[in-house]
Short mmCIF file of N, CA, C and O in Angstrom, two decimals:
data_model
loop_
_atom_site.label_atom_id
_atom_site.label_comp_id
_atom_site.label_asym_id
_atom_site.label_seq_id
_atom_site.Cartn_x
_atom_site.Cartn_y
_atom_site.Cartn_z
N GLY H 80 110.75 112.13 75.44
CA GLY H 80 110.89 110.78 74.98
C GLY H 80 112.21 110.56 74.28
O GLY H 80 113.06 111.44 74.21
N ILE H 81 112.39 109.41 73.76
CA ILE H 81 113.61 109.04 73.06
C ILE H 81 113.34 109.15 71.57
O ILE H 81 112.49 108.45 71.03
N GLY H 82 114.07 110.05 70.90
CA GLY H 82 113.87 110.26 69.48
C GLY H 82 114.08 109.00 68.66
O GLY H 82 115.09 108.33 68.80
N GLY H 83 113.10 108.64 67.83
CA GLY H 83 113.21 107.50 66.94
C GLY H 83 112.97 106.15 67.58
O GLY H 83 113.13 105.11 66.93
N ILE H 84 112.56 106.12 68.86
CA ILE H 84 112.40 104.82 69.53
C ILE H 84 111.30 103.98 68.89
O ILE H 84 111.46 102.77 68.74
N GLN H 85 110.19 104.61 68.49
CA GLN H 85 109.11 103.84 67.87
C GLN H 85 109.55 103.21 66.55
O GLN H 85 109.24 102.05 66.28
N ASN H 86 110.30 103.96 65.73
CA ASN H 86 110.80 103.40 64.47
C ASN H 86 111.75 102.25 64.73
O ASN H 86 111.69 101.21 64.07
N TRP H 87 112.66 102.42 65.69
CA TRP H 87 113.61 101.36 66.01
C TRP H 87 112.90 100.12 66.52
O TRP H 87 113.19 99.00 66.08
N LEU H 88 111.95 100.29 67.44
CA LEU H 88 111.21 99.14 67.98
C LEU H 88 110.47 98.40 66.87
O LEU H 88 110.47 97.17 66.83
N SER H 89 109.82 99.15 65.98
CA SER H 89 109.04 98.50 64.93
C SER H 89 109.91 97.77 63.91
O SER H 89 109.47 96.81 63.28
N THR H 90 111.18 98.18 63.74
CA THR H 90 112.06 97.46 62.82
C THR H 90 112.74 96.28 63.50
O THR H 90 113.07 95.30 62.84
N GLU H 91 112.94 96.35 64.80
CA GLU H 91 113.65 95.29 65.53
C GLU H 91 112.74 94.17 66.03
O GLU H 91 113.19 93.05 66.22
N PHE H 92 111.46 94.48 66.28
CA PHE H 92 110.56 93.51 66.90
C PHE H 92 109.27 93.38 66.12
O PHE H 92 108.82 94.33 65.48
N SER H 93 108.67 92.20 66.19
CA SER H 93 107.39 91.98 65.52
C SER H 93 106.28 92.67 66.32
O SER H 93 106.45 93.01 67.49
N GLN H 94 105.12 92.84 65.68
CA GLN H 94 103.98 93.47 66.36
C GLN H 94 103.56 92.64 67.56
O GLN H 94 103.19 93.17 68.60
N GLU H 95 103.66 91.32 67.45
CA GLU H 95 103.31 90.44 68.58
C GLU H 95 104.24 90.69 69.76
O GLU H 95 103.82 90.73 70.91
N GLU H 96 105.53 90.87 69.47
CA GLU H 96 106.48 91.12 70.54
C GLU H 96 106.23 92.47 71.21
O GLU H 96 106.49 92.64 72.41
N LEU H 97 105.72 93.43 70.46
CA LEU H 97 105.48 94.76 70.99
C LEU H 97 104.13 94.89 71.68
O LEU H 97 103.85 95.88 72.32
N SER H 98 103.31 93.87 71.57
CA SER H 98 101.98 93.91 72.16
C SER H 98 102.07 94.04 73.67
O SER H 98 102.89 93.41 74.33
N SER H 99 101.18 94.86 74.24
CA SER H 99 101.15 95.00 75.70
C SER H 99 100.24 93.95 76.33
O SER H 99 100.09 93.90 77.54
N ASP H 100 99.61 93.13 75.51
CA ASP H 100 98.72 92.08 76.02
C ASP H 100 99.55 90.87 76.41
O ASP H 100 99.99 90.11 75.57
N LEU H 101 99.76 90.68 77.72
CA LEU H 101 100.58 89.57 78.18
C LEU H 101 99.79 88.29 78.38
O LEU H 101 100.36 87.25 78.62
N VAL H 102 98.48 88.38 78.32
CA VAL H 102 97.66 87.22 78.62
C VAL H 102 97.22 86.55 77.34
O VAL H 102 96.63 87.18 76.47
N GLY H 103 97.50 85.26 77.22
CA GLY H 103 97.08 84.50 76.05
C GLY H 103 95.81 83.73 76.37
O GLY H 103 94.97 84.16 77.14
N GLU H 104 95.66 82.58 75.77
CA GLU H 104 94.52 81.72 76.04
C GLU H 104 94.58 81.26 77.49
O GLU H 104 95.66 81.15 78.07
N PRO H 105 93.44 80.96 78.10
CA PRO H 105 93.45 80.48 79.49
C PRO H 105 94.36 79.26 79.65
O PRO H 105 94.34 78.36 78.83
N GLY H 106 95.19 79.28 80.67
CA GLY H 106 96.10 78.17 80.93
C GLY H 106 97.40 78.24 80.16
O GLY H 106 98.25 77.37 80.27
N THR H 107 97.58 79.27 79.33
CA THR H 107 98.81 79.41 78.57
C THR H 107 99.52 80.70 78.97
O THR H 107 98.88 81.65 79.41
N ALA H 108 100.81 80.72 78.81
CA ALA H 108 101.59 81.93 79.09
C ALA H 108 102.25 82.37 77.80
O ALA H 108 102.70 81.55 77.02
N ARG H 109 102.29 83.67 77.57
CA ARG H 109 103.00 84.20 76.41
C ARG H 109 104.48 84.10 76.68
O ARG H 109 104.93 84.26 77.81
N LYS H 110 105.27 83.85 75.65
CA LYS H 110 106.72 83.72 75.78
C LYS H 110 107.39 84.90 75.09
O LYS H 110 107.06 85.22 73.96
N PHE H 111 108.30 85.54 75.79
CA PHE H 111 108.99 86.70 75.26
C PHE H 111 110.49 86.55 75.47
O PHE H 111 110.94 85.94 76.43
N ASP H 112 111.26 87.11 74.57
CA ASP H 112 112.71 87.16 74.73
C ASP H 112 113.15 88.44 75.42
O ASP H 112 114.20 88.50 76.03
N HIS H 113 112.35 89.50 75.28
CA HIS H 113 112.70 90.81 75.81
C HIS H 113 111.51 91.38 76.57
O HIS H 113 110.39 91.35 76.08
N VAL H 114 111.76 91.88 77.76
CA VAL H 114 110.72 92.54 78.55
C VAL H 114 111.25 93.93 78.90
O VAL H 114 112.29 94.06 79.55
N LEU H 115 110.55 94.96 78.43
CA LEU H 115 111.00 96.34 78.61
C LEU H 115 110.02 97.08 79.51
O LEU H 115 108.81 97.00 79.31
N PHE H 116 110.54 97.81 80.48
CA PHE H 116 109.72 98.56 81.41
C PHE H 116 109.97 100.05 81.25
O PHE H 116 111.12 100.50 81.27
N ASP H 117 108.91 100.82 81.11
CA ASP H 117 108.97 102.28 81.09
C ASP H 117 108.83 102.73 82.54
O ASP H 117 107.73 102.84 83.07
N LEU H 118 109.96 102.98 83.21
CA LEU H 118 109.91 103.32 84.62
C LEU H 118 109.23 104.66 84.87
O LEU H 118 108.59 104.84 85.91
N ASN H 119 109.35 105.61 83.94
CA ASN H 119 108.65 106.89 84.12
C ASN H 119 107.15 106.66 84.26
O ASN H 119 106.51 107.20 85.16
N GLY H 120 106.60 105.89 83.35
CA GLY H 120 105.17 105.61 83.38
C GLY H 120 104.76 104.83 84.62
O GLY H 120 103.76 105.15 85.27
N LEU H 121 105.54 103.81 84.96
CA LEU H 121 105.24 103.02 86.15
C LEU H 121 105.33 103.85 87.41
O LEU H 121 104.43 103.82 88.26
N LEU H 122 106.40 104.59 87.56
CA LEU H 122 106.58 105.40 88.77
C LEU H 122 105.49 106.46 88.90
O LEU H 122 104.99 106.71 90.00
N PHE H 123 105.09 107.06 87.79
CA PHE H 123 104.04 108.07 87.83
C PHE H 123 102.76 107.48 88.41
O PHE H 123 102.11 108.08 89.26
N ARG H 124 102.39 106.27 87.96
CA ARG H 124 101.17 105.63 88.47
C ARG H 124 101.35 105.19 89.91
O ARG H 124 100.45 105.35 90.74
N LEU H 125 102.51 104.62 90.25
CA LEU H 125 102.71 104.06 91.59
C LEU H 125 102.84 105.13 92.66
O LEU H 125 102.43 104.93 93.80
N ILE H 126 103.41 106.28 92.31
CA ILE H 126 103.55 107.37 93.28
C ILE H 126 102.17 107.80 93.79
O ILE H 126 102.01 108.13 94.96
N ASN H 127 101.18 107.76 92.92
CA ASN H 127 99.83 108.14 93.34
C ASN H 127 99.19 107.10 94.25
O ASN H 127 98.25 107.42 94.97
N LEU H 128 99.68 105.87 94.22
CA LEU H 128 99.13 104.81 95.06
C LEU H 128 99.86 104.65 96.39
O LEU H 128 99.30 104.17 97.35
N ALA H 129 101.11 105.05 96.41
CA ALA H 129 101.99 104.75 97.55
C ALA H 129 101.84 105.79 98.67
O ALA H 129 101.43 106.92 98.44
N THR H 130 102.24 105.35 99.86
CA THR H 130 102.19 106.24 101.03
C THR H 130 103.52 106.92 101.30
O THR H 130 103.57 107.94 101.97
N ASN H 131 104.63 106.34 100.79
CA ASN H 131 105.95 106.95 100.96
C ASN H 131 106.90 106.36 99.92
O ASN H 131 106.51 105.50 99.12
N GLU H 132 108.17 106.81 99.92
CA GLU H 132 109.14 106.37 98.91
C GLU H 132 109.40 104.87 98.97
O GLU H 132 109.49 104.20 97.94
N ALA H 133 109.52 104.34 100.18
CA ALA H 133 109.77 102.90 100.33
C ALA H 133 108.61 102.09 99.76
O ALA H 133 108.81 101.05 99.12
N HIS H 134 107.41 102.59 99.95
CA HIS H 134 106.22 101.91 99.42
C HIS H 134 106.23 101.91 97.89
O HIS H 134 105.87 100.93 97.25
N VAL H 135 106.66 103.04 97.30
CA VAL H 135 106.77 103.13 95.83
C VAL H 135 107.71 102.04 95.32
O VAL H 135 107.40 101.33 94.37
N LEU H 136 108.86 101.90 95.96
CA LEU H 136 109.84 100.90 95.52
C LEU H 136 109.30 99.48 95.69
O LEU H 136 109.50 98.63 94.81
N ARG H 137 108.60 99.22 96.78
CA ARG H 137 108.01 97.88 96.96
C ARG H 137 106.97 97.60 95.87
O ARG H 137 106.93 96.51 95.31
N LEU H 138 106.13 98.59 95.58
CA LEU H 138 105.13 98.41 94.53
C LEU H 138 105.79 98.18 93.17
O LEU H 138 105.34 97.34 92.38
N LEU H 139 106.86 98.93 92.90
CA LEU H 139 107.58 98.78 91.63
C LEU H 139 108.14 97.37 91.50
O LEU H 139 108.01 96.73 90.45
N LEU H 140 108.73 96.86 92.57
CA LEU H 140 109.27 95.50 92.52
C LEU H 140 108.18 94.47 92.33
O LEU H 140 108.37 93.48 91.62
N VAL H 141 107.02 94.68 92.92
CA VAL H 141 105.89 93.75 92.74
C VAL H 141 105.45 93.75 91.27
O VAL H 141 105.22 92.69 90.68
N VAL H 142 105.34 94.94 90.66
CA VAL H 142 104.93 95.03 89.26
C VAL H 142 105.93 94.32 88.36
O VAL H 142 105.56 93.54 87.48
N ILE H 143 107.22 94.56 88.58
CA ILE H 143 108.26 93.94 87.74
C ILE H 143 108.26 92.44 87.93
O ILE H 143 108.27 91.68 86.96
N GLU H 144 108.23 91.99 89.18
CA GLU H 144 108.25 90.55 89.45
C GLU H 144 107.02 89.86 88.87
O GLU H 144 107.14 88.81 88.23
N THR H 145 105.85 90.45 89.04
CA THR H 145 104.62 89.86 88.50
C THR H 145 104.68 89.79 86.98
O THR H 145 104.30 88.77 86.38
N SER H 146 105.17 90.83 86.35
CA SER H 146 105.29 90.84 84.88
C SER H 146 106.25 89.76 84.41
O SER H 146 105.97 89.07 83.42
N LEU H 147 107.37 89.61 85.10
CA LEU H 147 108.34 88.60 84.70
C LEU H 147 107.81 87.19 84.91
O LEU H 147 108.11 86.29 84.11
N VAL H 148 107.01 86.98 85.93
CA VAL H 148 106.39 85.66 86.13
C VAL H 148 105.43 85.35 84.99
O VAL H 148 105.38 84.23 84.49
N LEU H 149 104.69 86.37 84.54
CA LEU H 149 103.73 86.17 83.45
C LEU H 149 104.41 85.76 82.15
O LEU H 149 103.83 85.04 81.34
N VAL H 150 105.63 86.21 81.92
CA VAL H 150 106.31 85.93 80.67
C VAL H 150 107.46 84.96 80.83
O VAL H 150 108.28 84.80 79.94
N SER H 151 107.52 84.30 81.99
CA SER H 151 108.66 83.41 82.24
C SER H 151 108.66 82.24 81.27
O SER H 151 107.63 81.76 80.84
N ASN H 152 109.85 81.83 80.93
CA ASN H 152 110.03 80.67 80.07
C ASN H 152 111.42 80.09 80.32
O ASN H 152 112.18 80.62 81.12
N ALA H 153 111.74 79.03 79.61
CA ALA H 153 113.03 78.38 79.82
C ALA H 153 114.19 79.17 79.21
O ALA H 153 115.32 79.03 79.64
N ARG H 154 113.88 79.99 78.21
CA ARG H 154 114.92 80.79 77.56
C ARG H 154 115.32 81.95 78.45
O ARG H 154 114.50 82.48 79.20
N PRO H 155 116.54 82.41 78.32
CA PRO H 155 116.92 83.64 79.04
C PRO H 155 116.10 84.81 78.50
O PRO H 155 115.79 84.88 77.32
N VAL H 156 115.74 85.70 79.38
CA VAL H 156 114.95 86.87 79.02
C VAL H 156 115.78 88.11 79.28
O VAL H 156 116.39 88.26 80.32
N THR H 157 115.81 89.02 78.30
CA THR H 157 116.45 90.31 78.48
C THR H 157 115.45 91.23 79.14
O THR H 157 114.32 91.37 78.68
N VAL H 158 115.86 91.85 80.23
CA VAL H 158 114.99 92.78 80.95
C VAL H 158 115.60 94.18 80.80
O VAL H 158 116.76 94.39 81.12
N GLY H 159 114.79 95.11 80.31
CA GLY H 159 115.25 96.50 80.17
C GLY H 159 114.43 97.41 81.05
O GLY H 159 113.21 97.39 81.02
N LEU H 160 115.11 98.21 81.86
CA LEU H 160 114.45 99.20 82.71
C LEU H 160 114.85 100.57 82.17
O LEU H 160 116.02 100.93 82.18
N PHE H 161 113.88 101.33 81.67
CA PHE H 161 114.16 102.59 81.00
C PHE H 161 113.59 103.77 81.79
O PHE H 161 112.43 103.77 82.16
N LEU H 162 114.45 104.74 82.02
CA LEU H 162 114.08 105.96 82.73
C LEU H 162 114.65 107.12 81.93
O LEU H 162 115.84 107.15 81.65
N ASP H 163 113.82 108.07 81.56
CA ASP H 163 114.30 109.11 80.66
C ASP H 163 114.22 110.52 81.23
O ASP H 163 113.84 111.45 80.58
N GLY H 164 114.59 110.68 82.46
CA GLY H 164 114.69 112.02 83.03
C GLY H 164 113.46 112.44 83.80
O GLY H 164 112.56 111.65 84.08
N VAL H 165 113.42 113.70 84.12
CA VAL H 165 112.37 114.27 84.94
C VAL H 165 111.05 114.28 84.18
O VAL H 165 111.00 114.57 83.00
N ALA H 166 109.99 113.96 84.89
CA ALA H 166 108.66 113.97 84.28
C ALA H 166 108.28 115.37 83.83
O ALA H 166 108.71 116.36 84.42
N PRO H 167 107.47 115.51 82.77
CA PRO H 167 107.11 116.82 82.24
C PRO H 167 106.49 117.75 83.28
O PRO H 167 106.77 118.94 83.30
N LEU H 168 105.65 117.22 84.18
CA LEU H 168 105.03 118.08 85.19
C LEU H 168 106.09 118.67 86.12
O LEU H 168 106.05 119.86 86.45
N ALA H 169 107.05 117.86 86.52
CA ALA H 169 108.13 118.37 87.37
C ALA H 169 108.94 119.44 86.63
O ALA H 169 109.32 120.45 87.23
N LYS H 170 109.19 119.21 85.34
CA LYS H 170 109.91 120.22 84.54
C LYS H 170 109.13 121.53 84.53
O LYS H 170 109.70 122.61 84.68
N PHE H 171 107.82 121.44 84.36
CA PHE H 171 106.97 122.62 84.31
C PHE H 171 107.03 123.37 85.64
O PHE H 171 107.16 124.60 85.66
N GLU H 172 106.93 122.65 86.75
CA GLU H 172 106.96 123.28 88.07
C GLU H 172 108.29 123.98 88.32
O GLU H 172 108.33 125.10 88.83
N VAL H 173 109.40 123.33 87.95
CA VAL H 173 110.72 123.95 88.13
C VAL H 173 110.83 125.20 87.27
O VAL H 173 111.31 126.25 87.72
N GLN H 174 110.37 125.11 86.04
CA GLN H 174 110.42 126.26 85.13
C GLN H 174 109.57 127.41 85.67
O GLN H 174 109.99 128.58 85.64
N GLN H 175 108.41 127.10 86.19
CA GLN H 175 107.52 128.13 86.73
C GLN H 175 108.17 128.81 87.94
O GLN H 175 108.14 130.04 88.04
N ARG H 176 108.78 128.05 88.84
CA ARG H 176 109.47 128.64 90.00
C ARG H 176 110.63 129.53 89.55
O ARG H 176 110.84 130.61 90.11
N ARG H 177 111.37 129.07 88.57
CA ARG H 177 112.51 129.84 88.06
C ARG H 177 112.04 131.18 87.48
O ARG H 177 112.63 132.23 87.73
N ARG H 178 110.95 131.15 86.72
CA ARG H 178 110.43 132.39 86.14
C ARG H 178 109.90 133.34 87.22
O ARG H 178 110.10 134.56 87.13
N LEU H 179 109.21 132.81 88.23
CA LEU H 179 108.72 133.66 89.31
C LEU H 179 109.87 134.30 90.08
O LEU H 179 109.81 135.48 90.43
N LYS H 180 110.93 133.53 90.32
CA LYS H 180 112.10 134.06 91.02
C LYS H 180 112.74 135.18 90.19
O LYS H 180 113.10 136.23 90.73
N ALA H 181 112.88 134.96 88.89
CA ALA H 181 113.46 135.98 88.01
C ALA H 181 112.60 137.23 88.00
O ALA H 181 113.11 138.36 88.03
N HIS H 182 111.29 137.05 88.00
CA HIS H 182 110.37 138.20 88.01
C HIS H 182 110.50 138.98 89.32
O HIS H 182 110.55 140.22 89.30
N ARG H 183 110.54 138.27 90.44
CA ARG H 183 110.71 138.94 91.74
C ARG H 183 112.03 139.71 91.80
O ARG H 183 112.08 140.83 92.30
N THR H 184 113.09 139.08 91.30
CA THR H 184 114.40 139.74 91.29
C THR H 184 114.35 141.01 90.45
O THR H 184 114.88 142.06 90.85
N LEU H 185 113.68 140.96 89.33
CA LEU H 185 113.54 142.12 88.46
C LEU H 185 112.75 143.23 89.16
O LEU H 185 113.13 144.40 89.10
N LEU H 186 111.66 142.85 89.84
CA LEU H 186 110.86 143.85 90.57
C LEU H 186 111.66 144.49 91.70
O LEU H 186 111.59 145.71 91.91
N GLN H 187 112.43 143.67 92.42
CA GLN H 187 113.25 144.21 93.52
C GLN H 187 114.32 145.16 92.98
O GLN H 187 114.60 146.20 93.58
N SER H 188 114.90 144.83 91.85
CA SER H 188 115.90 145.71 91.22
C SER H 188 115.27 147.02 90.81
O SER H 188 115.86 148.10 90.97
N ALA H 189 114.05 146.99 90.29
CA ALA H 189 113.35 148.20 89.84
C ALA H 189 112.99 149.08 91.04
O ALA H 189 113.05 150.31 90.96
N GLU H 190 112.61 148.45 92.17
CA GLU H 190 112.26 149.22 93.37
C GLU H 190 113.47 149.94 93.95
O GLU H 190 113.36 151.03 94.48
N ARG H 191 114.63 149.32 93.86
CA ARG H 191 115.86 149.91 94.39
C ARG H 191 116.34 151.08 93.54
O ARG H 191 117.03 151.97 94.03
N ALA H 192 116.01 151.05 92.29
CA ALA H 192 116.52 152.09 91.36
C ALA H 192 115.79 153.39 91.45
O ALA H 192 114.93 153.72 92.07
#
């Protein structure tokens, strides 16, 4: 994650602005100045639903567009798309492969000696 992001968000924005509840009273739309998307979280969920990479991107665009329609207003809206590197599971898999390769190399070196 991003160090200190929760503290920064809580000092810069009100609790109402940080609420994930986009739906107000029936027939009303919530108004926001800033709409922030956690692409890691979105992509993780969408990859499980999609059939291929192009489908993931189409689903992502639908989610973003639908969210922006829900919060649309006459004021300009700042849209932030945040991506913070490789997902933890992918990091774990890469690390595990690297360790297995190092172990095999060590075993092969021992056999040759």
